[in-house]
Short mmCIF file of C-alpha atoms and ligand atoms in Angstrom, two decimals:
data_model
loop_
_atom_site.label_atom_id
_atom_site.label_comp_id
_atom_site.label_asym_id
_atom_site.label_seq_id
_atom_site.Cartn_x
_atom_site.Cartn_y
_atom_site.Cartn_z
CA UNK A 23 123.25 189.89 112.25
CA UNK A 24 123.09 192.60 114.90
CA UNK A 25 126.04 195.02 114.83
CA UNK A 26 127.16 196.38 118.16
CA UNK A 27 129.72 199.12 118.68
CA UNK A 28 132.05 197.71 121.35
CA UNK A 29 132.88 201.12 122.74
CA UNK A 30 129.30 202.06 123.65
CA UNK A 31 128.85 202.75 127.36
CA UNK A 32 126.58 200.49 129.39
CA UNK A 33 126.44 197.84 126.67
CA UNK A 34 124.34 195.61 128.90
CA UNK A 35 121.35 197.93 128.44
CA UNK A 36 121.88 198.20 124.68
CA UNK A 37 118.65 197.17 122.89
CA UNK A 38 120.49 194.60 120.74
CA UNK A 39 122.11 192.96 123.77
CA UNK A 40 118.73 192.99 125.53
CA UNK A 41 117.12 191.41 122.49
CA UNK A 42 119.76 188.66 122.42
CA UNK A 43 119.32 188.12 126.17
CA UNK A 44 115.59 187.61 125.65
CA UNK A 45 116.35 184.92 123.10
CA UNK A 46 118.77 183.23 125.49
CA UNK A 47 116.04 183.30 128.15
CA UNK A 48 113.83 181.25 125.84
CA UNK A 49 116.69 178.77 125.33
CA UNK A 50 117.58 180.00 121.85
CA UNK A 51 121.26 180.18 120.85
CA UNK A 52 123.15 183.38 120.02
CA UNK A 53 126.54 183.79 118.33
CA UNK A 54 128.71 186.48 119.94
CA UNK A 55 132.29 187.80 119.77
CA UNK A 56 134.93 187.01 122.39
CA UNK A 57 138.55 188.14 122.39
CA UNK A 58 139.61 184.76 120.91
CA UNK A 59 137.01 183.59 118.37
CA UNK A 60 133.22 183.91 118.01
CA UNK A 61 131.23 181.65 120.32
CA UNK A 62 127.80 180.06 119.94
CA UNK A 63 126.18 180.67 123.31
CA UNK A 64 123.28 179.10 125.14
CA UNK A 65 122.04 178.98 128.74
CA UNK A 66 124.41 176.55 130.48
CA UNK A 67 121.63 175.49 132.86
CA UNK A 68 119.26 174.39 130.09
CA UNK A 69 119.40 171.00 128.35
CA UNK A 70 117.29 172.35 125.50
CA UNK A 71 119.64 175.27 124.80
CA UNK A 72 122.69 173.01 124.86
CA UNK A 73 121.04 170.53 122.54
CA UNK A 74 120.48 173.37 120.07
CA UNK A 75 124.17 174.29 120.16
CA UNK A 76 125.27 170.74 119.35
CA UNK A 77 122.69 170.51 116.57
CA UNK A 78 123.60 173.80 114.88
CA UNK A 79 127.32 172.93 114.85
CA UNK A 80 126.92 169.25 114.03
CA UNK A 81 129.18 168.65 117.04
CA UNK A 82 129.77 165.13 118.47
CA UNK A 83 127.87 164.94 121.78
CA UNK A 84 130.84 163.55 123.74
CA UNK A 85 132.73 166.84 123.29
CA UNK A 86 131.99 169.09 126.31
CA UNK A 87 131.53 172.87 126.11
CA UNK A 88 133.28 175.78 127.82
CA UNK A 89 131.11 177.72 130.29
CA UNK A 90 131.53 181.50 130.08
CA UNK A 91 130.99 183.73 133.11
CA UNK A 92 131.05 187.52 133.46
CA UNK A 93 132.71 187.84 136.86
CA UNK A 94 135.16 185.77 138.88
CA UNK A 95 132.71 185.25 141.77
CA UNK A 96 130.27 183.28 139.59
CA UNK A 97 132.73 180.39 139.39
CA UNK A 98 132.15 179.17 142.96
CA UNK A 99 128.46 178.48 142.22
CA UNK A 100 129.29 175.75 139.70
CA UNK A 101 132.42 173.98 140.97
CA UNK A 102 133.13 171.83 144.05
CA UNK A 103 136.16 173.83 145.10
CA UNK A 104 138.75 176.19 143.73
CA UNK A 105 142.32 174.96 144.30
CA UNK A 106 145.14 177.41 144.90
CA UNK A 107 146.63 176.92 141.45
CA UNK A 108 143.31 177.93 139.86
CA UNK A 109 143.00 180.99 142.12
CA UNK A 110 146.43 182.20 141.09
CA UNK A 111 145.72 181.67 137.39
CA UNK A 112 142.39 183.46 137.66
CA UNK A 113 143.99 186.44 139.37
CA UNK A 114 146.68 186.58 136.70
CA UNK A 115 144.67 185.93 133.52
CA UNK A 116 140.93 186.58 133.93
CA UNK A 117 139.27 188.09 132.07
CA UNK A 118 141.28 186.53 129.24
CA UNK A 119 141.96 183.56 126.98
CA UNK A 120 142.44 180.95 129.72
CA UNK A 121 139.95 178.12 130.37
CA UNK A 122 140.19 176.25 133.66
CA UNK A 123 138.93 172.68 134.16
CA UNK A 124 137.61 171.93 137.68
CA UNK A 125 135.32 169.38 139.38
CA UNK A 126 131.72 170.56 138.90
CA UNK A 127 128.90 170.44 141.47
CA UNK A 128 126.20 169.17 139.09
CA UNK A 129 124.31 172.47 138.84
CA UNK A 130 124.97 172.88 135.11
CA UNK A 131 123.19 170.97 132.36
CA UNK A 132 124.76 167.50 132.10
CA UNK A 133 124.95 168.07 128.33
CA UNK A 134 127.49 170.85 128.87
CA UNK A 135 129.95 168.53 130.56
CA UNK A 136 129.23 165.45 128.42
CA UNK A 137 129.08 163.07 131.42
CA UNK A 138 132.49 164.16 132.76
CA UNK A 139 132.93 165.00 136.46
CA UNK A 140 134.69 168.21 135.43
CA UNK A 141 133.67 171.47 133.76
CA UNK A 142 135.73 173.95 131.71
CA UNK A 143 135.13 177.62 132.65
CA UNK A 144 136.44 180.94 131.44
CA UNK A 145 135.76 184.67 131.77
CA UNK A 146 136.22 186.22 128.31
CA UNK A 147 137.90 189.61 127.84
CA UNK A 148 135.42 191.19 125.44
CA UNK A 149 132.91 193.92 126.30
CA UNK A 150 130.13 192.38 124.18
CA UNK A 151 130.61 188.89 125.63
CA UNK A 152 130.64 190.22 129.20
CA UNK A 153 127.56 192.41 128.60
CA UNK A 154 125.67 189.52 127.04
CA UNK A 155 126.42 187.10 129.90
CA UNK A 156 125.39 189.77 132.41
CA UNK A 157 122.19 190.60 130.54
CA UNK A 158 121.33 186.90 130.24
CA UNK A 159 121.96 186.55 133.98
CA UNK A 160 123.11 182.94 133.52
CA UNK A 161 126.45 181.40 132.54
CA UNK A 162 126.68 180.78 128.80
CA UNK A 163 128.00 177.51 127.44
CA UNK A 164 129.71 178.34 124.15
CA UNK A 165 131.85 176.40 121.71
CA UNK A 166 133.40 178.20 118.77
CA UNK A 167 130.60 179.29 116.41
CA UNK A 168 131.76 177.29 113.36
CA UNK A 169 130.46 174.12 111.75
CA UNK A 170 132.29 171.25 113.47
CA UNK A 171 135.60 170.53 111.70
CA UNK A 172 135.92 173.96 109.99
CA UNK A 173 138.30 176.75 111.02
CA UNK A 174 136.93 178.73 113.98
CA UNK A 175 135.20 182.04 113.14
CA UNK A 176 137.01 185.32 113.77
CA UNK A 177 134.35 187.50 112.11
CA UNK A 178 130.54 187.58 112.18
CA UNK A 179 130.62 186.81 108.47
CA UNK A 180 132.45 183.50 109.08
CA UNK A 181 129.66 182.58 111.49
CA UNK A 182 127.03 183.53 108.94
CA UNK A 183 128.67 181.43 106.22
CA UNK A 184 128.69 178.36 108.50
CA UNK A 185 125.49 178.70 110.47
CA UNK A 186 123.01 180.85 108.47
CA UNK A 187 119.58 179.27 108.69
CA UNK A 188 120.60 177.21 111.72
CA UNK A 189 120.70 179.99 114.32
CA UNK A 190 118.59 183.12 114.61
CA UNK A 191 121.04 185.71 115.93
CA UNK A 192 124.65 186.74 115.40
CA UNK A 193 126.03 189.70 117.33
CA UNK A 194 128.68 191.40 115.19
CA UNK A 195 131.42 192.97 117.29
CA UNK A 196 134.06 193.12 114.56
CA UNK A 197 137.14 190.95 114.05
CA UNK A 198 138.35 189.12 117.16
CA UNK A 199 141.72 190.11 118.64
CA UNK A 200 143.59 186.96 119.65
CA UNK A 201 142.42 184.83 116.73
CA UNK A 202 143.06 181.39 118.25
CA UNK A 203 141.03 179.83 121.06
CA UNK A 204 141.72 180.00 124.76
CA UNK A 205 144.36 177.88 126.45
CA UNK A 206 142.71 174.99 128.35
CA UNK A 207 144.30 173.83 131.62
CA UNK A 208 143.23 171.14 134.08
CA UNK A 209 143.57 172.28 137.71
CA UNK A 210 142.06 169.18 139.35
CA UNK A 211 145.46 167.64 140.20
CA UNK A 212 148.45 168.86 142.18
CA UNK A 213 150.29 169.93 139.01
CA UNK A 214 148.48 172.05 136.44
CA UNK A 215 148.14 170.25 133.10
CA UNK A 216 147.96 171.94 129.71
CA UNK A 217 145.21 170.32 127.60
CA UNK A 218 145.04 172.77 124.68
CA UNK A 219 147.61 175.45 123.81
CA UNK A 220 145.98 178.82 123.08
CA UNK A 221 146.02 182.55 123.72
CA UNK A 222 148.02 182.29 126.98
CA UNK A 223 151.40 180.60 126.53
CA UNK A 224 152.72 177.74 128.69
CA UNK A 225 155.65 179.97 129.60
CA UNK A 226 153.25 182.65 130.92
CA UNK A 227 151.36 180.02 132.98
CA UNK A 228 154.61 178.73 134.46
CA UNK A 229 155.52 182.20 135.68
CA UNK A 230 152.43 182.02 137.91
CA UNK A 231 152.18 178.37 139.02
CA UNK A 232 155.60 176.86 138.35
CA UNK A 233 156.04 173.75 136.21
CA UNK A 234 153.04 172.93 133.99
CA UNK A 235 152.62 169.38 132.68
CA UNK A 236 151.57 168.87 129.09
CA UNK A 237 148.88 166.36 128.14
CA UNK A 238 150.95 163.57 126.51
CA UNK A 239 148.42 163.48 123.66
CA UNK A 240 149.62 166.93 122.57
CA UNK A 241 153.09 165.56 121.87
CA UNK A 242 152.46 161.97 120.76
CA UNK A 243 149.62 160.85 118.53
CA UNK A 244 149.21 157.45 120.25
CA UNK A 245 147.60 158.90 123.41
CA UNK A 246 143.92 159.70 123.94
CA UNK A 247 143.66 163.43 124.69
CA UNK A 248 142.26 164.46 128.08
CA UNK A 249 140.37 167.25 126.34
CA UNK A 250 137.80 165.32 124.29
CA UNK A 251 137.66 167.93 121.51
CA UNK A 252 141.35 167.51 120.74
CA UNK A 253 140.80 164.09 119.19
CA UNK A 254 138.67 165.34 116.31
CA UNK A 255 139.82 166.62 112.92
CA UNK A 256 139.62 170.37 113.05
CA UNK A 257 140.13 173.67 111.29
CA UNK A 258 140.31 172.02 107.86
CA UNK A 259 140.38 174.38 104.84
CA UNK A 260 138.58 173.42 101.62
CA UNK A 261 141.68 171.77 100.09
CA UNK A 262 144.19 169.43 101.81
CA UNK A 263 146.91 171.24 103.75
CA UNK A 264 150.54 170.14 104.17
CA UNK A 265 153.13 171.64 106.50
CA UNK A 266 156.61 172.18 105.05
CA UNK A 267 159.47 172.12 107.55
CA UNK A 268 162.67 173.20 105.79
CA UNK A 269 164.55 176.00 104.04
CA UNK A 270 162.93 178.47 101.63
CA UNK A 271 164.60 176.58 98.75
CA UNK A 272 163.00 173.36 99.97
CA UNK A 273 159.59 175.09 100.21
CA UNK A 274 159.98 176.44 96.66
CA UNK A 275 160.94 172.99 95.37
CA UNK A 276 157.90 171.29 96.95
CA UNK A 277 155.63 173.88 95.32
CA UNK A 278 157.38 173.58 91.92
CA UNK A 279 157.11 169.76 92.01
CA UNK A 280 153.38 169.96 92.70
CA UNK A 281 152.85 172.50 89.89
CA UNK A 282 154.85 170.27 87.50
CA UNK A 283 152.55 167.40 88.48
CA UNK A 284 149.59 169.45 87.24
CA UNK A 285 148.38 170.54 90.68
CA UNK A 286 146.86 173.94 91.38
CA UNK A 287 148.76 175.04 94.44
CA UNK A 288 147.90 177.39 97.31
CA UNK A 289 150.54 178.65 99.74
CA UNK A 290 150.05 180.06 103.21
CA UNK A 291 153.15 182.11 104.02
CA UNK A 292 154.30 184.95 106.22
CA UNK A 293 155.11 188.45 104.98
CA UNK A 294 158.82 187.54 105.01
CA UNK A 295 158.26 184.73 102.46
CA UNK A 296 155.92 186.58 100.10
CA UNK A 297 156.32 185.95 96.35
CA UNK A 298 158.66 183.02 96.83
CA UNK A 299 156.77 180.63 94.54
CA UNK A 300 154.58 180.48 91.42
CA UNK A 301 151.59 179.28 93.46
CA UNK A 302 148.10 179.81 92.02
CA UNK A 303 146.87 181.39 95.25
CA UNK A 304 149.08 182.99 97.89
CA UNK A 305 147.61 183.94 101.26
CA UNK A 306 149.72 186.03 103.61
CA UNK A 307 149.64 185.43 107.35
CA UNK A 308 151.10 188.22 109.46
CA UNK A 309 154.79 188.71 109.99
CA UNK A 310 156.92 185.80 111.19
CA UNK A 311 158.54 188.24 113.57
CA UNK A 312 155.12 188.96 115.15
CA UNK A 313 153.29 185.74 115.99
CA UNK A 314 150.30 187.59 117.42
CA UNK A 315 149.32 188.79 113.93
CA UNK A 316 149.90 185.27 112.57
CA UNK A 317 147.46 183.92 115.20
CA UNK A 318 145.00 186.71 114.49
CA UNK A 319 144.89 186.04 110.74
CA UNK A 320 145.28 182.22 110.85
CA UNK A 321 141.64 181.10 110.60
CA UNK A 322 140.49 183.71 108.08
CA UNK A 323 143.54 182.77 105.99
CA UNK A 324 142.65 179.07 106.09
CA UNK A 325 139.09 180.00 105.11
CA UNK A 326 140.19 182.13 102.17
CA UNK A 327 141.48 179.22 100.07
CA UNK A 328 139.01 178.34 97.37
CA UNK A 329 138.70 174.71 96.29
CA UNK A 330 137.91 175.90 92.78
CA UNK A 331 141.33 177.59 92.63
CA UNK A 332 143.62 175.18 94.49
CA UNK A 333 143.99 171.37 94.82
CA UNK A 334 146.54 171.48 97.62
CA UNK A 335 147.84 174.02 100.14
CA UNK A 336 151.39 174.25 101.52
CA UNK A 337 152.29 176.24 104.61
CA UNK A 338 155.45 177.08 106.51
CA UNK A 339 155.94 175.96 110.13
CA UNK A 340 156.58 177.96 113.32
CA UNK A 341 158.71 177.44 116.42
CA UNK A 342 156.62 175.70 119.10
CA UNK A 343 157.12 178.19 121.90
CA UNK A 344 154.88 181.02 123.15
CA UNK A 345 151.96 181.67 120.82
CA UNK A 346 153.76 179.47 118.24
CA UNK A 347 152.56 176.37 120.15
CA UNK A 348 148.90 177.25 119.59
CA UNK A 349 149.52 178.19 115.94
CA UNK A 350 151.34 174.90 115.26
CA UNK A 351 148.72 172.86 117.14
CA UNK A 352 145.97 174.30 114.90
CA UNK A 353 148.04 173.95 111.70
CA UNK A 354 148.88 170.31 112.47
CA UNK A 355 145.22 169.54 113.08
CA UNK A 356 144.19 171.35 109.91
CA UNK A 357 146.79 169.24 108.06
CA UNK A 358 145.67 166.00 109.68
CA UNK A 359 149.19 165.62 111.08
CA UNK A 360 151.13 165.68 107.79
CA UNK A 361 154.51 167.45 107.96
CA UNK A 362 156.98 167.24 105.09
CA UNK A 363 160.48 167.49 106.58
CA UNK A 364 163.65 168.34 104.71
CA UNK A 365 166.32 165.63 105.24
O1 LIG B 188 138.46 180.61 123.04
C1 LIG B 188 137.66 179.69 123.28
O2 LIG B 188 137.88 178.85 124.16
C2 LIG B 188 136.39 179.63 122.44
C3 LIG B 188 135.54 180.86 122.78
C4 LIG B 188 134.20 180.83 122.12
O3 LIG B 188 135.41 180.98 124.17
N1 LIG B 188 135.66 178.44 122.70
C5 LIG B 188 136.08 177.21 122.28
O4 LIG B 188 135.21 176.17 122.54
O5 LIG B 188 137.13 177.04 121.69
P1 LIG B 188 135.31 174.76 121.81
O6 LIG B 188 134.08 174.06 122.19
O7 LIG B 188 135.54 174.94 120.38
O8 LIG B 188 136.51 174.06 122.53
C6 LIG B 188 136.40 173.63 123.87
C7 LIG B 188 137.53 172.71 124.20
C8 LIG B 188 137.34 171.35 123.55
O9 LIG B 188 138.59 170.85 123.15
C9 LIG B 188 136.74 170.52 124.68
O10 LIG B 188 136.96 169.15 124.53
C10 LIG B 188 137.46 171.09 125.88
O11 LIG B 188 137.52 172.48 125.63
N2 LIG B 188 136.74 170.84 127.15
C11 LIG B 188 135.52 171.28 127.52
N3 LIG B 188 135.19 170.79 128.73
C12 LIG B 188 136.22 170.03 129.15
C13 LIG B 188 136.48 169.25 130.32
N4 LIG B 188 135.60 169.15 131.32
N5 LIG B 188 137.66 168.59 130.39
C14 LIG B 188 138.58 168.68 129.40
N6 LIG B 188 138.39 169.40 128.27
C15 LIG B 188 137.22 170.06 128.14
MG1 LIG B 189 136.04 174.76 118.40
#
């Protein structure tokens, strides 16, 4: 693990960034911080580098990767054309947690795009990520730097726990800010389509490009998602997770019933609902009134449950607007879709 102080001037020339860039040049993979979650980066032009990413993560090969660039102008080198909707979104949100899907021009490794005619691209808003891409002098394909299926990493230590021994270098830039992944939108059709809710809300997108469609798979389970990664089980903590949609009394009753049935119970609750139950392990997300701290602490909270301490985890639910959509999308996936609703 190489620790880099994000506030250093001219990070690109920093010996640790240079060292990581040298590794990328020999098609090694490097884990690095972004503003959303840690990524596992490799040269997006190299089949060998991309193969190493899939191998380290144990990722299914039909799940394409996001390509990270360090300035807006780089985009034109890898896509067929940039529609107006994409231009507007780029001006509004790059650098930032927005990934744009466009038709590619076949210059990137075919492994990056997993045989699709499109590529997902974003410019991250993190000084270390930008310096690394610049120093490498190539776009970096990077999925989240976790073992496939586990919660995404928001610290270098999460990456180490998942990938130690499988990758040679982790750049430690501290805890990531947004905490959930980027929003993924498809800009290849007339109307922009939301494929994965994330750091930029649908409402914020609509202020820039008008009505945004939502991939039907995000709302109904009987559709195949247009973003291949969305079909896999994801973000799972060590014990099964269930979402509880109801009053605080209902939440307390569900927990009591499980305890009475001899279960060791974990609860994932906001500050406002602290100390509500006799759970064996209580993990506090941020404040309900501040969803950005809930997003920021979500993955580390899911990781902090210990299967030796709990058999089952219950969590509260959030309104599915703004950042709440991304939080609920990740919680539902972590729970494998189970929501217990009060009548
Ligand atoms: O915030 C993020 O986006 C983080 C950081 C590291 O940048 N990266 C990330 O990558 O979340 P990953 O691989 O965990 O998720 C990429 C998502 C997957 O759901 C994948 O299927 C989708 O983007 N995707 C990639 N290329 C696509 C394409 N051409 N069309 C549709 N979806 C695509
Ligand atoms: Mg991921």
